[in-house]
């Protein structure tokens, strides 16, 4: 595809971007980084590793592209491997933190509107994947009695939160309940 020509999915995602600062070249060349039949859903400009570039959520992966004149960099995270996503807005730009296979990636300098939209889309995808997996019901909780048991339960809860199985709010509520027992 010629430089500057956009597929409809790329154009639609670019049109939704509140800020394209530092990512226009990557938008023009994005098709070179996509797999055949891969559909673009959301995009945002941001900084990761080598500098300012483009964060792209496709139907398969979360991709960071830096298409410089000298160096071209592409880092990707398969959506099925992402365990958590966190959006921390700032006064105008914020940080998206993604955990995948135990590794954390921080993409900074994302316009708040773009970052919130991107984080929501990823979180919805993770929630859909969890509900489709239909996990077996958890075994009944054993009563937590001693201080050591409470701390072990908190550790396990923290792991569940880090894996994205429970939300931060669910973690905080259960933590308060457990700490009230000691």
mmCIF file with all atom_site columns, C-alpha atoms in Angstrom, residues 9-80:
data_model
loop_
_atom_site.group_PDB
_atom_site.id
_atom_site.type_symbol
_atom_site.label_atom_id
_atom_site.label_alt_id
_atom_site.label_comp_id
_atom_site.label_asym_id
_atom_site.label_entity_id
_atom_site.label_seq_id
_atom_site.pdbx_PDB_ins_code
_atom_site.Cartn_x
_atom_site.Cartn_y
_atom_site.Cartn_z
_atom_site.occupancy
_atom_site.B_iso_or_equiv
_atom_site.pdbx_formal_charge
_atom_site.auth_seq_id
_atom_site.auth_comp_id
_atom_site.auth_asym_id
_atom_site.auth_atom_id
_atom_site.pdbx_PDB_model_num
ATOM 1  C CA . UNK A 1 9  ? -9.745  0.391   9.786  1.00 0.00 ? 9  UNK A CA 1
ATOM 2  C CA . UNK A 1 10 ? -6.501  2.386   10.113 1.00 0.00 ? 10 UNK A CA 1
ATOM 3  C CA . UNK A 1 11 ? -8.204  5.587   8.966  1.00 0.00 ? 11 UNK A CA 1
ATOM 4  C CA . UNK A 1 12 ? -11.103 5.110   11.412 1.00 0.00 ? 12 UNK A CA 1
ATOM 5  C CA . UNK A 1 13 ? -8.712  4.524   14.333 1.00 0.00 ? 13 UNK A CA 1
ATOM 6  C CA . UNK A 1 14 ? -6.607  7.544   13.303 1.00 0.00 ? 14 UNK A CA 1
ATOM 7  C CA . UNK A 1 15 ? -9.734  9.701   13.090 1.00 0.00 ? 15 UNK A CA 1
ATOM 8  C CA . UNK A 1 16 ? -10.590 8.798   16.719 1.00 0.00 ? 16 UNK A CA 1
ATOM 9  C CA . UNK A 1 17 ? -7.162  9.891   18.003 1.00 0.00 ? 17 UNK A CA 1
ATOM 10 C CA . UNK A 1 18 ? -7.233  13.087  20.068 1.00 0.00 ? 18 UNK A CA 1
ATOM 11 C CA . UNK A 1 19 ? -3.512  13.629  19.437 1.00 0.00 ? 19 UNK A CA 1
ATOM 12 C CA . UNK A 1 20 ? -1.293  12.361  16.627 1.00 0.00 ? 20 UNK A CA 1
ATOM 13 C CA . UNK A 1 21 ? 1.819   14.164  17.889 1.00 0.00 ? 21 UNK A CA 1
ATOM 14 C CA . UNK A 1 22 ? 4.913   12.132  17.079 1.00 0.00 ? 22 UNK A CA 1
ATOM 15 C CA . UNK A 1 23 ? 3.004   9.304   15.407 1.00 0.00 ? 23 UNK A CA 1
ATOM 16 C CA . UNK A 1 24 ? 1.991   10.529  11.929 1.00 0.00 ? 24 UNK A CA 1
ATOM 17 C CA . UNK A 1 25 ? 4.833   8.693   10.180 1.00 0.00 ? 25 UNK A CA 1
ATOM 18 C CA . UNK A 1 26 ? 3.940   5.484   12.022 1.00 0.00 ? 26 UNK A CA 1
ATOM 19 C CA . UNK A 1 27 ? 0.295   5.844   10.962 1.00 0.00 ? 27 UNK A CA 1
ATOM 20 C CA . UNK A 1 28 ? 1.346   6.220   7.312  1.00 0.00 ? 28 UNK A CA 1
ATOM 21 C CA . UNK A 1 29 ? 3.549   3.108   7.504  1.00 0.00 ? 29 UNK A CA 1
ATOM 22 C CA . UNK A 1 30 ? 1.453   1.010   9.885  1.00 0.00 ? 30 UNK A CA 1
ATOM 23 C CA . UNK A 1 31 ? 0.313   -1.404  7.180  1.00 0.00 ? 31 UNK A CA 1
ATOM 24 C CA . UNK A 1 32 ? 3.949   -2.549  6.869  1.00 0.00 ? 32 UNK A CA 1
ATOM 25 C CA . UNK A 1 33 ? 3.855   -3.806  10.479 1.00 0.00 ? 33 UNK A CA 1
ATOM 26 C CA . UNK A 1 34 ? 0.523   -5.623  10.345 1.00 0.00 ? 34 UNK A CA 1
ATOM 27 C CA . UNK A 1 35 ? -0.114  -9.278  9.591  1.00 0.00 ? 35 UNK A CA 1
ATOM 28 C CA . UNK A 1 36 ? -2.368  -10.224 6.715  1.00 0.00 ? 36 UNK A CA 1
ATOM 29 C CA . UNK A 1 37 ? -6.043  -9.780  7.673  1.00 0.00 ? 37 UNK A CA 1
ATOM 30 C CA . UNK A 1 38 ? -5.124  -8.109  10.985 1.00 0.00 ? 38 UNK A CA 1
ATOM 31 C CA . UNK A 1 39 ? -7.678  -5.428  11.876 1.00 0.00 ? 39 UNK A CA 1
ATOM 32 C CA . UNK A 1 40 ? -6.787  -2.188  13.691 1.00 0.00 ? 40 UNK A CA 1
ATOM 33 C CA . UNK A 1 41 ? -9.213  -1.223  16.470 1.00 0.00 ? 41 UNK A CA 1
ATOM 34 C CA . UNK A 1 42 ? -7.598  1.596   18.501 1.00 0.00 ? 42 UNK A CA 1
ATOM 35 C CA . UNK A 1 43 ? -4.462  3.742   18.257 1.00 0.00 ? 43 UNK A CA 1
ATOM 36 C CA . UNK A 1 44 ? -2.658  6.271   20.426 1.00 0.00 ? 44 UNK A CA 1
ATOM 37 C CA . UNK A 1 45 ? 0.616   8.155   20.303 1.00 0.00 ? 45 UNK A CA 1
ATOM 38 C CA . UNK A 1 46 ? 3.004   7.475   23.177 1.00 0.00 ? 46 UNK A CA 1
ATOM 39 C CA . UNK A 1 47 ? 6.546   6.854   24.352 1.00 0.00 ? 47 UNK A CA 1
ATOM 40 C CA . UNK A 1 48 ? 7.949   3.374   24.877 1.00 0.00 ? 48 UNK A CA 1
ATOM 41 C CA . UNK A 1 49 ? 11.577  2.274   24.781 1.00 0.00 ? 49 UNK A CA 1
ATOM 42 C CA . UNK A 1 50 ? 13.106  3.932   21.730 1.00 0.00 ? 50 UNK A CA 1
ATOM 43 C CA . UNK A 1 51 ? 10.968  7.070   21.801 1.00 0.00 ? 51 UNK A CA 1
ATOM 44 C CA . UNK A 1 52 ? 7.713   8.513   20.580 1.00 0.00 ? 52 UNK A CA 1
ATOM 45 C CA . UNK A 1 53 ? 5.684   6.253   18.366 1.00 0.00 ? 53 UNK A CA 1
ATOM 46 C CA . UNK A 1 54 ? 2.303   4.631   17.927 1.00 0.00 ? 54 UNK A CA 1
ATOM 47 C CA . UNK A 1 55 ? 0.452   2.173   20.173 1.00 0.00 ? 55 UNK A CA 1
ATOM 48 C CA . UNK A 1 56 ? -1.977  0.022   18.198 1.00 0.00 ? 56 UNK A CA 1
ATOM 49 C CA . UNK A 1 57 ? -4.610  -2.421  19.434 1.00 0.00 ? 57 UNK A CA 1
ATOM 50 C CA . UNK A 1 58 ? -5.543  -4.911  16.739 1.00 0.00 ? 58 UNK A CA 1
ATOM 51 C CA . UNK A 1 59 ? -7.815  -7.911  16.809 1.00 0.00 ? 59 UNK A CA 1
ATOM 52 C CA . UNK A 1 60 ? -4.735  -9.995  17.728 1.00 0.00 ? 60 UNK A CA 1
ATOM 53 C CA . UNK A 1 61 ? -2.185  -7.929  19.604 1.00 0.00 ? 61 UNK A CA 1
ATOM 54 C CA . UNK A 1 62 ? -1.094  -4.704  21.218 1.00 0.00 ? 62 UNK A CA 1
ATOM 55 C CA . UNK A 1 63 ? 1.682   -3.263  19.100 1.00 0.00 ? 63 UNK A CA 1
ATOM 56 C CA . UNK A 1 64 ? 4.124   -0.376  19.616 1.00 0.00 ? 64 UNK A CA 1
ATOM 57 C CA . UNK A 1 65 ? 5.675   0.968   16.406 1.00 0.00 ? 65 UNK A CA 1
ATOM 58 C CA . UNK A 1 66 ? 8.518   3.463   16.041 1.00 0.00 ? 66 UNK A CA 1
ATOM 59 C CA . UNK A 1 67 ? 9.153   4.015   12.344 1.00 0.00 ? 67 UNK A CA 1
ATOM 60 C CA . UNK A 1 68 ? 12.128  6.371   12.327 1.00 0.00 ? 68 UNK A CA 1
ATOM 61 C CA . UNK A 1 69 ? 14.302  7.342   9.404  1.00 0.00 ? 69 UNK A CA 1
ATOM 62 C CA . UNK A 1 70 ? 17.269  5.489   10.890 1.00 0.00 ? 70 UNK A CA 1
ATOM 63 C CA . UNK A 1 71 ? 15.713  2.809   13.069 1.00 0.00 ? 71 UNK A CA 1
ATOM 64 C CA . UNK A 1 72 ? 12.452  0.924   12.910 1.00 0.00 ? 72 UNK A CA 1
ATOM 65 C CA . UNK A 1 73 ? 11.198  -0.776  16.058 1.00 0.00 ? 73 UNK A CA 1
ATOM 66 C CA . UNK A 1 74 ? 8.122   -2.888  16.659 1.00 0.00 ? 74 UNK A CA 1
ATOM 67 C CA . UNK A 1 75 ? 7.264   -4.481  20.006 1.00 0.00 ? 75 UNK A CA 1
ATOM 68 C CA . UNK A 1 76 ? 4.121   -6.510  20.389 1.00 0.00 ? 76 UNK A CA 1
ATOM 69 C CA . UNK A 1 77 ? 2.091   -8.240  23.080 1.00 0.00 ? 77 UNK A CA 1
ATOM 70 C CA . UNK A 1 78 ? -0.355  -10.940 22.051 1.00 0.00 ? 78 UNK A CA 1
ATOM 71 C CA . UNK A 1 79 ? -3.756  -10.013 23.473 1.00 0.00 ? 79 UNK A CA 1
ATOM 72 C CA . UNK A 1 80 ? -4.279  -13.516 24.851 1.00 0.00 ? 80 UNK A CA 1
#
